[in-house]
Amino acid sequence: MLKNNNRPTMTERFQHLKQKAQSLAAERHFGVVQGISGLIVTCEGLEGSVLGSRCLIADLNGQETPAEVVAYKDGHTLLMPFSSMEGVGPGCRVYLEQAQSTFNVTEALIGRVVNALGEPIDGKGALGTSGGTPRPLKAKPPSPASRQAIGAKLDTGVRALNTFLTVCQGQRMGIFSGSGVGKSTLMAMVARFATADVNVIGLVGERGREVREFIDQTLGAEGLKKSIIIVATSDEPPLMRRQAAFLTMTIAEHFRDAGKQVMLMMDSVTRFAIAQREIGLSAGEPPTTRGYTPSVFAEIPKLLERAGPGEKGKGHITAIFTVLVEGSDMEEPVADAVRGTIDGHIILTRQLAERGHFPAIDILRSVSRAMPQCNTPEENKIVTEARQTLATYTNMEELIRLGAYRQGADPKVDRAISLYPQLEDFLKQDEYRMATLSDGYLQLKNILEPKS
């Protein structure tokens, strides 16, 4: 009788049986869908889960839909899926995948466009996962005691920002405006021109049509080379839109901890808040100010505080967050919550945009809180004088247009009238032309102190 040389050894058979037993044990640990109401799936028996756990719902066709634990109520686990619930019904099994949601960040992300789950959507193939570092999507900000101070000035390439609203490394700024006033264009200018090692751009709740335009036309190939873009369009479930904001911050934190200078841009915090409101209302939270749930105003500072200076020996996350204000109301709840958390605000106005003034930054209503400390006394003097000149003209603008002001009545007003056209031209900038930090102060000084 011939011997079978391919017969497995006792050790190999034991290892196979052990792996099969472990697999069977894992398969036995599941919950069962009890009901579906709106965006919420009610599950029973999902032991070991915690708030924020990642799960998989197996539908009647065997397809698995990712979901997250968002609440517990009356002894049941409440889940919200990341995608469509077609095919999911009572009796479907729910498997616990991760107790804490994480993402494996790699260098291969640079130059790519991914969705809120980190999956590539740019048609350039799969992402490499070797050498990556799993990071929690809902990490805590660095300890205030261990953080560095805000760093040196950052050249954004935008003349109005470089001079009047200087941005420093690790500073968090907000762009506040209505729709269609130029937020995305200003963001793209900073992405192309800023002296940062890597840009991390989160497009949260963006229109699907505008995503392609932003990448190909507004940002361009040069901007994409050092950028990572995370996209969740307006038609996606609220969990995906919120997840896009968390993933944007998580990727930025990875590169910050690697010692890089990161420019993070998120458009917009308002849509993140709307997504959180939808999740909260579905989970049974009571609506408060303008229908926003209490969790919205708890999550906004948790998200924004993760940006900023890193711990000693690490890099910085310099952040620009856009806020879509309804009817130019700067006191609406989300705008008020964001403004109280960040280090400065850039206000874009429709009046300037309608006059062809781009970027449409209202200098007198905008402020950079870190600016006085990072500028020299001479630079602060130049900016203060320019602001005073603009304020003088603005205060008298109606009288000047009506012809009610007579030249010679006030020397300050006369000077403001003569300098205003040059200051207005100085604040305008073509979106594809860079303006350096040093040249900006020199040009502003020459306007205020013309050589005879």
GROMACS .gro file of C-alpha atoms in nm:
model
  452
    1MET     CA    1   0.000   0.000   0.000
    2LEU     CA    2   0.146   0.336  -0.101
    3LYS     CA    3   0.196   0.610   0.158
    4ASN     CA    4   0.030   0.948   0.107
    5ASN     CA    5   0.317   1.197   0.142
    6ASN     CA    6   0.071   1.492   0.117
    7ARG     CA    7  -0.122   1.382   0.424
    8PRO     CA    8  -0.128   1.665   0.687
    9THR     CA    9   0.059   1.612   1.011
   10MET     CA   10  -0.112   1.606   1.347
   11THR     CA   11   0.015   1.958   1.420
   12GLU     CA   12  -0.123   2.093   1.092
   13ARG     CA   13  -0.460   1.923   1.156
   14PHE     CA   14  -0.473   2.072   1.505
   15GLN     CA   15  -0.398   2.424   1.376
   16HIS     CA   16  -0.668   2.386   1.107
   17LEU     CA   17  -0.926   2.270   1.362
   18LYS     CA   18  -0.826   2.555   1.596
   19GLN     CA   19  -0.871   2.818   1.322
   20LYS     CA   20  -1.207   2.665   1.224
   21ALA     CA   21  -1.324   2.669   1.586
   22GLN     CA   22  -1.224   3.034   1.621
   23SER     CA   23  -1.407   3.113   1.298
   24LEU     CA   24  -1.720   2.934   1.417
   25ALA     CA   25  -1.707   3.116   1.749
   26ALA     CA   26  -1.690   3.447   1.568
   27GLU     CA   27  -1.984   3.352   1.346
   28ARG     CA   28  -2.201   3.268   1.647
   29HIS     CA   29  -2.152   3.618   1.793
   30PHE     CA   30  -2.415   3.831   1.622
   31GLY     CA   31  -2.721   4.041   1.679
   32VAL     CA   32  -3.053   4.034   1.496
   33VAL     CA   33  -3.241   4.320   1.328
   34GLN     CA   34  -3.569   4.383   1.508
   35GLY     CA   35  -3.698   4.681   1.314
   36ILE     CA   36  -3.619   4.978   1.090
   37SER     CA   37  -3.753   5.330   1.137
   38GLY     CA   38  -3.630   5.607   0.913
   39LEU     CA   39  -3.250   5.605   0.926
   40ILE     CA   40  -3.229   5.384   1.236
   41VAL     CA   41  -3.194   5.004   1.253
   42THR     CA   42  -3.296   4.849   1.587
   43CYS     CA   43  -3.087   4.547   1.681
   44GLU     CA   44  -3.115   4.291   1.961
   45GLY     CA   45  -2.840   4.075   2.110
   46LEU     CA   46  -2.531   4.260   1.981
   47GLU     CA   47  -2.312   4.191   2.282
   48GLY     CA   48  -1.973   4.357   2.317
   49SER     CA   49  -2.066   4.669   2.122
   50VAL     CA   50  -2.007   5.022   2.248
   51LEU     CA   51  -2.114   5.363   2.124
   52GLY     CA   52  -1.934   5.419   1.791
   53SER     CA   53  -1.867   5.049   1.721
   54ARG     CA   54  -1.846   4.951   1.354
   55CYS     CA   55  -2.084   4.670   1.251
   56LEU     CA   56  -2.188   4.481   0.937
   57ILE     CA   57  -2.555   4.415   0.856
   58ALA     CA   58  -2.601   4.106   0.637
   59ASP     CA   59  -2.908   4.154   0.417
   60LEU     CA   60  -3.134   3.881   0.278
   61ASN     CA   61  -2.907   3.844  -0.027
   62GLY     CA   62  -2.593   3.798   0.182
   63GLN     CA   63  -2.459   4.145   0.105
   64GLU     CA   64  -2.303   4.327   0.401
   65THR     CA   65  -2.382   4.690   0.476
   66PRO     CA   66  -2.147   4.879   0.713
   67ALA     CA   67  -2.316   5.054   1.005
   68GLU     CA   68  -2.230   5.228   1.331
   69VAL     CA   69  -2.377   5.208   1.680
   70VAL     CA   70  -2.528   5.552   1.749
   71ALA     CA   71  -2.742   5.493   2.060
   72TYR     CA   72  -2.895   5.244   2.304
   73LYS     CA   73  -3.263   5.252   2.396
   74ASP     CA   74  -3.493   5.020   2.593
   75GLY     CA   75  -3.238   4.738   2.591
   76HIS     CA   76  -3.186   4.759   2.213
   77THR     CA   77  -2.887   4.874   2.009
   78LEU     CA   78  -2.959   5.149   1.756
   79LEU     CA   79  -2.753   5.142   1.436
   80MET     CA   80  -2.722   5.379   1.144
   81PRO     CA   81  -2.593   5.243   0.810
   82PHE     CA   82  -2.328   5.406   0.591
   83SER     CA   83  -2.516   5.317   0.272
   84SER     CA   84  -2.855   5.208   0.141
   85MET     CA   85  -3.064   4.966   0.350
   86GLU     CA   86  -3.220   4.793   0.048
   87GLY     CA   87  -3.263   4.423   0.128
   88VAL     CA   88  -3.234   4.468   0.506
   89GLY     CA   89  -3.528   4.350   0.716
   90PRO     CA   90  -3.625   4.188   1.048
   91GLY     CA   91  -3.420   3.878   1.123
   92CYS     CA   92  -3.109   3.991   0.935
   93ARG     CA   93  -2.789   3.930   1.125
   94VAL     CA   94  -2.563   4.208   1.254
   95TYR     CA   95  -2.195   4.132   1.314
   96LEU     CA   96  -1.964   4.338   1.534
   97GLU     CA   97  -1.659   4.434   1.326
   98GLN     CA   98  -1.463   4.689   1.536
   99ALA     CA   99  -1.512   4.814   1.890
  100GLN     CA  100  -1.350   5.142   1.783
  101SER     CA  101  -1.349   5.280   1.428
  102THR     CA  102  -0.995   5.317   1.292
  103PHE     CA  103  -0.830   5.396   0.959
  104ASN     CA  104  -0.495   5.282   0.825
  105VAL     CA  105  -0.317   5.600   0.706
  106THR     CA  106  -0.038   5.566   0.446
  107GLU     CA  107   0.179   5.795   0.234
  108ALA     CA  108   0.003   5.649  -0.071
  109LEU     CA  109  -0.294   5.876   0.005
  110ILE     CA  110  -0.108   6.186  -0.121
  111GLY     CA  111  -0.245   6.290  -0.458
  112ARG     CA  112  -0.555   6.073  -0.424
  113VAL     CA  113  -0.930   6.125  -0.384
  114VAL     CA  114  -1.113   5.894  -0.141
  115ASN     CA  115  -1.461   5.862   0.005
  116ALA     CA  116  -1.553   5.884   0.374
  117LEU     CA  117  -1.450   5.521   0.428
  118GLY     CA  118  -1.105   5.582   0.277
  119GLU     CA  119  -1.183   5.396  -0.046
  120PRO     CA  120  -1.037   5.548  -0.367
  121ILE     CA  121  -1.291   5.707  -0.601
  122ASP     CA  122  -1.052   5.869  -0.851
  123GLY     CA  123  -1.008   5.568  -1.080
  124LYS     CA  124  -0.634   5.542  -1.010
  125GLY     CA  125  -0.644   5.193  -0.861
  126ALA     CA  126  -0.621   5.056  -0.510
  127LEU     CA  127  -0.429   5.225  -0.230
  128GLY     CA  128  -0.118   5.062  -0.084
  129THR     CA  129  -0.167   4.958   0.279
  130SER     CA  130   0.192   4.859   0.366
  131GLY     CA  131   0.360   5.070   0.631
  132GLY     CA  132   0.036   5.230   0.739
  133THR     CA  133  -0.060   5.328   1.091
  134PRO     CA  134  -0.411   5.247   1.222
  135ARG     CA  135  -0.551   5.558   1.389
  136PRO     CA  136  -0.883   5.614   1.572
  137LEU     CA  137  -1.131   5.825   1.378
  138LYS     CA  138  -1.250   5.999   1.694
  139ALA     CA  139  -0.920   6.076   1.863
  140LYS     CA  140  -0.883   6.324   2.146
  141PRO     CA  141  -0.696   6.652   2.088
  142PRO     CA  142  -0.340   6.677   2.224
  143SER     CA  143  -0.315   6.781   2.587
  144PRO     CA  144  -0.302   7.162   2.622
  145ALA     CA  145   0.007   7.130   2.843
  146SER     CA  146   0.199   6.925   2.584
  147ARG     CA  147   0.117   7.138   2.280
  148GLN     CA  148   0.365   7.372   2.117
  149ALA     CA  149   0.293   7.741   2.077
  150ILE     CA  150   0.165   7.867   1.742
  151GLY     CA  151   0.456   7.872   1.495
  152ALA     CA  152   0.595   8.120   1.245
  153LYS     CA  153   0.397   8.295   0.973
  154LEU     CA  154   0.268   8.078   0.690
  155ASP     CA  155   0.275   8.214   0.336
  156THR     CA  156  -0.072   8.139   0.196
  157GLY     CA  157   0.002   8.296  -0.142
  158VAL     CA  158  -0.307   8.519  -0.104
  159ARG     CA  159  -0.213   8.886  -0.065
  160ALA     CA  160  -0.514   8.989   0.145
  161LEU     CA  161  -0.455   8.704   0.391
  162ASN     CA  162  -0.077   8.747   0.407
  163THR     CA  163  -0.100   9.115   0.503
  164PHE     CA  164  -0.430   9.192   0.677
  165LEU     CA  165  -0.509   8.843   0.814
  166THR     CA  166  -0.172   8.677   0.859
  167VAL     CA  167  -0.197   8.304   0.925
  168CYS     CA  168   0.057   8.131   1.150
  169GLN     CA  169   0.152   7.763   1.162
  170GLY     CA  170  -0.097   7.578   1.380
  171GLN     CA  171  -0.360   7.852   1.363
  172ARG     CA  172  -0.727   7.769   1.298
  173MET     CA  173  -0.920   8.011   1.076
  174GLY     CA  174  -1.278   8.014   0.954
  175ILE     CA  175  -1.418   8.135   0.622
  176PHE     CA  176  -1.775   8.261   0.676
  177SER     CA  177  -2.000   8.338   0.382
  178GLY     CA  178  -2.318   8.258   0.196
  179SER     CA  179  -2.331   8.022  -0.101
  180GLY     CA  180  -2.162   8.114  -0.428
  181VAL     CA  181  -1.939   8.391  -0.288
  182GLY     CA  182  -1.602   8.219  -0.346
  183LYS     CA  183  -1.521   7.994  -0.049
  184SER     CA  184  -1.404   7.703  -0.265
  185THR     CA  185  -1.198   7.930  -0.489
  186LEU     CA  186  -1.020   8.086  -0.191
  187MET     CA  187  -0.955   7.740  -0.045
  188ALA     CA  188  -0.806   7.622  -0.373
  189MET     CA  189  -0.576   7.927  -0.390
  190VAL     CA  190  -0.441   7.842  -0.044
  191ALA     CA  191  -0.402   7.474  -0.142
  192ARG     CA  192  -0.200   7.567  -0.452
  193PHE     CA  193   0.017   7.839  -0.302
  194ALA     CA  194   0.060   7.772   0.074
  195THR     CA  195   0.404   7.664   0.193
  196ALA     CA  196   0.281   7.344   0.360
  197ASP     CA  197   0.416   6.989   0.322
  198VAL     CA  198   0.076   6.834   0.258
  199ASN     CA  199  -0.284   6.953   0.212
  200VAL     CA  200  -0.572   6.750   0.355
  201ILE     CA  201  -0.902   6.870   0.205
  202GLY     CA  202  -1.240   6.748   0.329
  203LEU     CA  203  -1.541   6.815   0.105
  204VAL     CA  204  -1.829   6.741   0.342
  205GLY     CA  205  -2.178   6.736   0.191
  206GLU     CA  206  -2.055   6.894  -0.133
  207ARG     CA  207  -2.258   6.891  -0.455
  208GLY     CA  208  -2.147   6.598  -0.672
  209ARG     CA  209  -2.110   6.817  -0.981
  210GLU     CA  210  -1.883   7.064  -0.803
  211VAL     CA  211  -1.643   6.798  -0.671
  212ARG     CA  212  -1.506   6.723  -1.018
  213GLU     CA  213  -1.487   7.095  -1.102
  214PHE     CA  214  -1.301   7.167  -0.777
  215ILE     CA  215  -1.043   6.893  -0.840
  216ASP     CA  216  -0.982   6.952  -1.213
  217GLN     CA  217  -1.033   7.325  -1.254
  218THR     CA  218  -1.023   7.506  -0.922
  219LEU     CA  219  -0.748   7.302  -0.752
  220GLY     CA  220  -0.569   7.182  -1.063
  221ALA     CA  221  -0.294   6.924  -1.115
  222GLU     CA  222  -0.034   7.124  -0.921
  223GLY     CA  223  -0.256   7.156  -0.617
  224LEU     CA  224  -0.351   6.787  -0.627
  225LYS     CA  225   0.014   6.672  -0.624
  226LYS     CA  226   0.051   6.748  -0.253
  227SER     CA  227  -0.313   6.705  -0.151
  228ILE     CA  228  -0.540   6.435  -0.013
  229ILE     CA  229  -0.910   6.489  -0.084
  230ILE     CA  230  -1.186   6.324   0.118
  231VAL     CA  231  -1.533   6.346  -0.039
  232ALA     CA  232  -1.885   6.284   0.089
  233THR     CA  233  -2.147   6.431  -0.142
  234SER     CA  234  -2.478   6.582  -0.031
  235ASP     CA  235  -2.681   6.275  -0.139
  236GLU     CA  236  -2.490   6.034   0.088
  237PRO     CA  237  -2.626   5.923   0.428
  238PRO     CA  238  -2.555   6.158   0.724
  239LEU     CA  239  -2.315   5.905   0.877
  240MET     CA  240  -2.095   5.923   0.564
  241ARG     CA  241  -2.095   6.303   0.570
  242ARG     CA  242  -1.996   6.310   0.937
  243GLN     CA  243  -1.740   6.035   0.878
  244ALA     CA  244  -1.574   6.245   0.604
  245ALA     CA  245  -1.497   6.518   0.861
  246PHE     CA  246  -1.354   6.265   1.109
  247LEU     CA  247  -1.141   6.098   0.840
  248THR     CA  248  -1.009   6.436   0.721
  249MET     CA  249  -0.891   6.518   1.071
  250THR     CA  250  -0.746   6.169   1.129
  251ILE     CA  251  -0.532   6.183   0.814
  252ALA     CA  252  -0.409   6.531   0.906
  253GLU     CA  253  -0.312   6.410   1.255
  254HIS     CA  254  -0.102   6.129   1.106
  255PHE     CA  255   0.109   6.366   0.898
  256ARG     CA  256   0.133   6.616   1.185
  257ASP     CA  257   0.270   6.346   1.415
  258ALA     CA  258   0.520   6.254   1.142
  259GLY     CA  259   0.665   6.605   1.180
  260LYS     CA  260   0.508   6.761   0.869
  261GLN     CA  261   0.344   7.101   0.832
  262VAL     CA  262  -0.015   7.019   0.737
  263MET     CA  263  -0.268   7.254   0.578
  264LEU     CA  264  -0.616   7.120   0.657
  265MET     CA  265  -0.919   7.260   0.477
  266MET     CA  266  -1.277   7.152   0.546
  267ASP     CA  267  -1.577   7.263   0.343
  268SER     CA  268  -1.792   7.285   0.539
  269VAL     CA  269  -1.843   7.264   0.916
  270THR     CA  270  -2.207   7.364   0.861
  271ARG     CA  271  -2.277   7.047   0.664
  272PHE     CA  272  -2.098   6.844   0.932
  273ALA     CA  273  -2.333   7.001   1.186
  274ILE     CA  274  -2.637   6.926   0.970
  275ALA     CA  275  -2.528   6.561   0.941
  276GLN     CA  276  -2.484   6.538   1.318
  277ARG     CA  277  -2.828   6.696   1.364
  278GLU     CA  278  -2.986   6.430   1.138
  279ILE     CA  279  -2.811   6.154   1.335
  280GLY     CA  280  -2.912   6.303   1.670
  281LEU     CA  281  -3.278   6.353   1.575
  282SER     CA  282  -3.300   5.998   1.437
  283ALA     CA  283  -3.154   5.861   1.761
  284GLY     CA  284  -3.413   6.048   1.968
  285GLU     CA  285  -3.228   6.364   2.077
  286PRO     CA  286  -3.448   6.669   2.140
  287PRO     CA  287  -3.410   6.963   1.899
  288THR     CA  288  -3.285   7.287   2.054
  289THR     CA  289  -3.161   7.606   1.884
  290ARG     CA  290  -3.299   7.621   1.528
  291GLY     CA  291  -3.356   7.246   1.535
  292TYR     CA  292  -2.993   7.157   1.615
  293THR     CA  293  -2.951   6.885   1.879
  294PRO     CA  294  -2.725   6.925   2.186
  295SER     CA  295  -2.474   6.677   2.040
  296VAL     CA  296  -2.401   6.919   1.753
  297PHE     CA  297  -2.258   7.180   1.988
  298ALA     CA  298  -2.063   6.911   2.174
  299GLU     CA  299  -1.912   6.761   1.855
  300ILE     CA  300  -1.804   7.090   1.689
  301PRO     CA  301  -1.535   7.182   1.948
  302LYS     CA  302  -1.426   6.817   1.973
  303LEU     CA  303  -1.358   6.819   1.599
  304LEU     CA  304  -1.201   7.166   1.569
  305GLU     CA  305  -0.976   7.128   1.876
  306ARG     CA  306  -0.800   6.834   1.710
  307ALA     CA  307  -0.640   7.082   1.469
  308GLY     CA  308  -0.370   7.325   1.578
  309PRO     CA  309  -0.014   7.290   1.706
  310GLY     CA  310   0.115   6.939   1.768
  311GLU     CA  311   0.306   6.815   2.069
  312LYS     CA  312   0.671   6.911   2.111
  313GLY     CA  313   0.888   6.765   1.839
  314LYS     CA  314   0.596   6.718   1.598
  315GLY     CA  315   0.439   6.930   1.324
  316HIS     CA  316   0.135   7.158   1.312
  317ILE     CA  317  -0.211   7.139   1.158
  318THR     CA  318  -0.294   7.481   1.019
  319ALA     CA  319  -0.667   7.467   0.952
  320ILE     CA  320  -0.918   7.661   0.745
  321PHE     CA  321  -1.282   7.568   0.808
  322THR     CA  322  -1.562   7.709   0.597
  323VAL     CA  323  -1.898   7.798   0.749
  324LEU     CA  324  -2.205   7.843   0.528
  325VAL     CA  325  -2.406   8.120   0.695
  326GLU     CA  326  -2.777   8.144   0.612
  327GLY     CA  327  -2.876   8.484   0.480
  328SER     CA  328  -2.536   8.627   0.585
  329ASP     CA  329  -2.644   8.587   0.949
  330MET     CA  330  -2.315   8.574   1.142
  331GLU     CA  331  -2.503   8.509   1.467
  332GLU     CA  332  -2.666   8.182   1.356
  333PRO     CA  333  -2.589   7.890   1.594
  334VAL     CA  334  -2.322   7.701   1.398
  335ALA     CA  335  -2.136   8.018   1.298
  336ASP     CA  336  -2.142   8.139   1.657
  337ALA     CA  337  -2.014   7.805   1.791
  338VAL     CA  338  -1.731   7.786   1.536
  339ARG     CA  339  -1.625   8.150   1.579
  340GLY     CA  340  -1.592   8.098   1.954
  341THR     CA  341  -1.359   7.799   1.905
  342ILE     CA  342  -1.117   7.906   1.630
  343ASP     CA  343  -0.837   8.165   1.617
  344GLY     CA  344  -0.978   8.407   1.363
  345HIS     CA  345  -1.243   8.453   1.096
  346ILE     CA  346  -1.243   8.554   0.729
  347ILE     CA  347  -1.576   8.701   0.616
  348LEU     CA  348  -1.669   8.696   0.247
  349THR     CA  349  -1.953   8.926   0.141
  350ARG     CA  350  -2.188   8.906  -0.153
  351GLN     CA  351  -2.167   9.285  -0.204
  352LEU     CA  352  -1.795   9.262  -0.287
  353ALA     CA  353  -1.846   8.956  -0.507
  354GLU     CA  354  -2.119   9.134  -0.705
  355ARG     CA  355  -1.874   9.418  -0.772
  356GLY     CA  356  -1.620   9.173  -0.917
  357HIS     CA  357  -1.393   9.203  -0.613
  358PHE     CA  358  -1.225   8.863  -0.568
  359PRO     CA  359  -1.141   8.723  -0.325
  360ALA     CA  360  -1.446   8.892  -0.170
  361ILE     CA  361  -1.290   8.936   0.177
  362ASP     CA  362  -1.440   9.204   0.399
  363ILE     CA  363  -1.116   9.313   0.564
  364LEU     CA  364  -1.276   9.536   0.828
  365ARG     CA  365  -1.502   9.257   0.959
  366SER     CA  366  -1.234   8.987   0.948
  367VAL     CA  367  -0.965   8.924   1.208
  368SER     CA  368  -0.665   8.700   1.278
  369ARG     CA  369  -0.616   8.666   1.654
  370ALA     CA  370  -0.259   8.534   1.622
  371MET     CA  371  -0.149   8.810   1.386
  372PRO     CA  372  -0.021   9.081   1.627
  373GLN     CA  373   0.216   8.836   1.801
  374CYS     CA  374   0.372   8.694   1.484
  375ASN     CA  375   0.424   9.029   1.306
  376THR     CA  376   0.702   9.281   1.360
  377PRO     CA  377   0.606   9.623   1.508
  378GLU     CA  378   0.665   9.783   1.166
  379GLU     CA  379   0.433   9.533   0.992
  380ASN     CA  380   0.161   9.586   1.253
  381LYS     CA  381   0.194   9.962   1.206
  382ILE     CA  382   0.150   9.932   0.827
  383VAL     CA  383  -0.157   9.707   0.861
  384THR     CA  384  -0.316   9.930   1.128
  385GLU     CA  385  -0.273  10.240   0.911
  386ALA     CA  386  -0.421  10.061   0.608
  387ARG     CA  387  -0.720   9.940   0.814
  388GLN     CA  388  -0.783  10.291   0.946
  389THR     CA  389  -0.773  10.429   0.592
  390LEU     CA  390  -1.022  10.169   0.468
  391ALA     CA  391  -1.247  10.234   0.770
  392THR     CA  392  -1.242  10.610   0.707
  393TYR     CA  393  -1.348  10.563   0.345
  394THR     CA  394  -1.618  10.308   0.435
  395ASN     CA  395  -1.770  10.537   0.698
  396MET     CA  396  -1.797  10.822   0.446
  397GLU     CA  397  -1.875  10.610   0.139
  398GLU     CA  398  -2.243  10.705   0.109
  399LEU     CA  399  -2.172  11.078   0.140
  400ILE     CA  400  -1.892  11.052  -0.116
  401ARG     CA  401  -2.116  10.872  -0.367
  402LEU     CA  402  -2.399  11.125  -0.319
  403GLY     CA  403  -2.155  11.413  -0.366
  404ALA     CA  404  -2.235  11.547  -0.019
  405TYR     CA  405  -1.869  11.550   0.087
  406ARG     CA  406  -1.653  11.843  -0.026
  407GLN     CA  407  -1.284  11.788  -0.075
  408GLY     CA  408  -1.074  11.971   0.186
  409ALA     CA  409  -1.330  11.934   0.468
  410ASP     CA  410  -1.125  11.660   0.640
  411PRO     CA  411  -0.761  11.573   0.551
  412LYS     CA  412  -0.809  11.210   0.666
  413VAL     CA  413  -1.106  11.163   0.438
  414ASP     CA  414  -0.921  11.328   0.150
  415ARG     CA  415  -0.633  11.087   0.199
  416ALA     CA  416  -0.868  10.788   0.219
  417ILE     CA  417  -1.038  10.892  -0.106
  418SER     CA  418  -0.704  10.918  -0.286
  419LEU     CA  419  -0.568  10.586  -0.155
  420TYR     CA  420  -0.884  10.373  -0.171
  421PRO     CA  421  -0.859  10.273  -0.543
  422GLN     CA  422  -0.502  10.150  -0.489
  423LEU     CA  423  -0.596   9.961  -0.170
  424GLU     CA  424  -0.891   9.799  -0.347
  425ASP     CA  425  -0.668   9.685  -0.634
  426PHE     CA  426  -0.418   9.554  -0.378
  427LEU     CA  427  -0.687   9.337  -0.218
  428LYS     CA  428  -0.794   9.186  -0.550
  429GLN     CA  429  -0.602   8.888  -0.688
  430ASP     CA  430  -0.626   8.651  -0.980
  431GLU     CA  431  -0.691   8.300  -0.851
  432TYR     CA  432  -0.396   8.153  -1.049
  433ARG     CA  433  -0.138   8.418  -0.956
  434MET     CA  434   0.059   8.379  -0.633
  435ALA     CA  435   0.150   8.673  -0.406
  436THR     CA  436   0.438   8.621  -0.164
  437LEU     CA  437   0.435   8.720   0.202
  438SER     CA  438   0.729   8.963   0.180
  439ASP     CA  439   0.606   9.135  -0.137
  440GLY     CA  440   0.267   9.202   0.018
  441TYR     CA  441   0.397   9.419   0.301
  442LEU     CA  442   0.631   9.602   0.066
  443GLN     CA  443   0.349   9.683  -0.179
  444LEU     CA  444   0.119   9.797   0.103
  445LYS     CA  445   0.391  10.023   0.244
  446ASN     CA  446   0.449  10.180  -0.099
  447ILE     CA  447   0.075  10.257  -0.129
  448LEU     CA  448   0.061  10.426   0.211
  449GLU     CA  449   0.397  10.601   0.181
  450PRO     CA  450   0.444  10.679  -0.191
  451LYS     CA  451   0.791  10.793  -0.291
  452SER     CA  452   0.802  11.152  -0.413
   0.00000   0.00000   0.00000
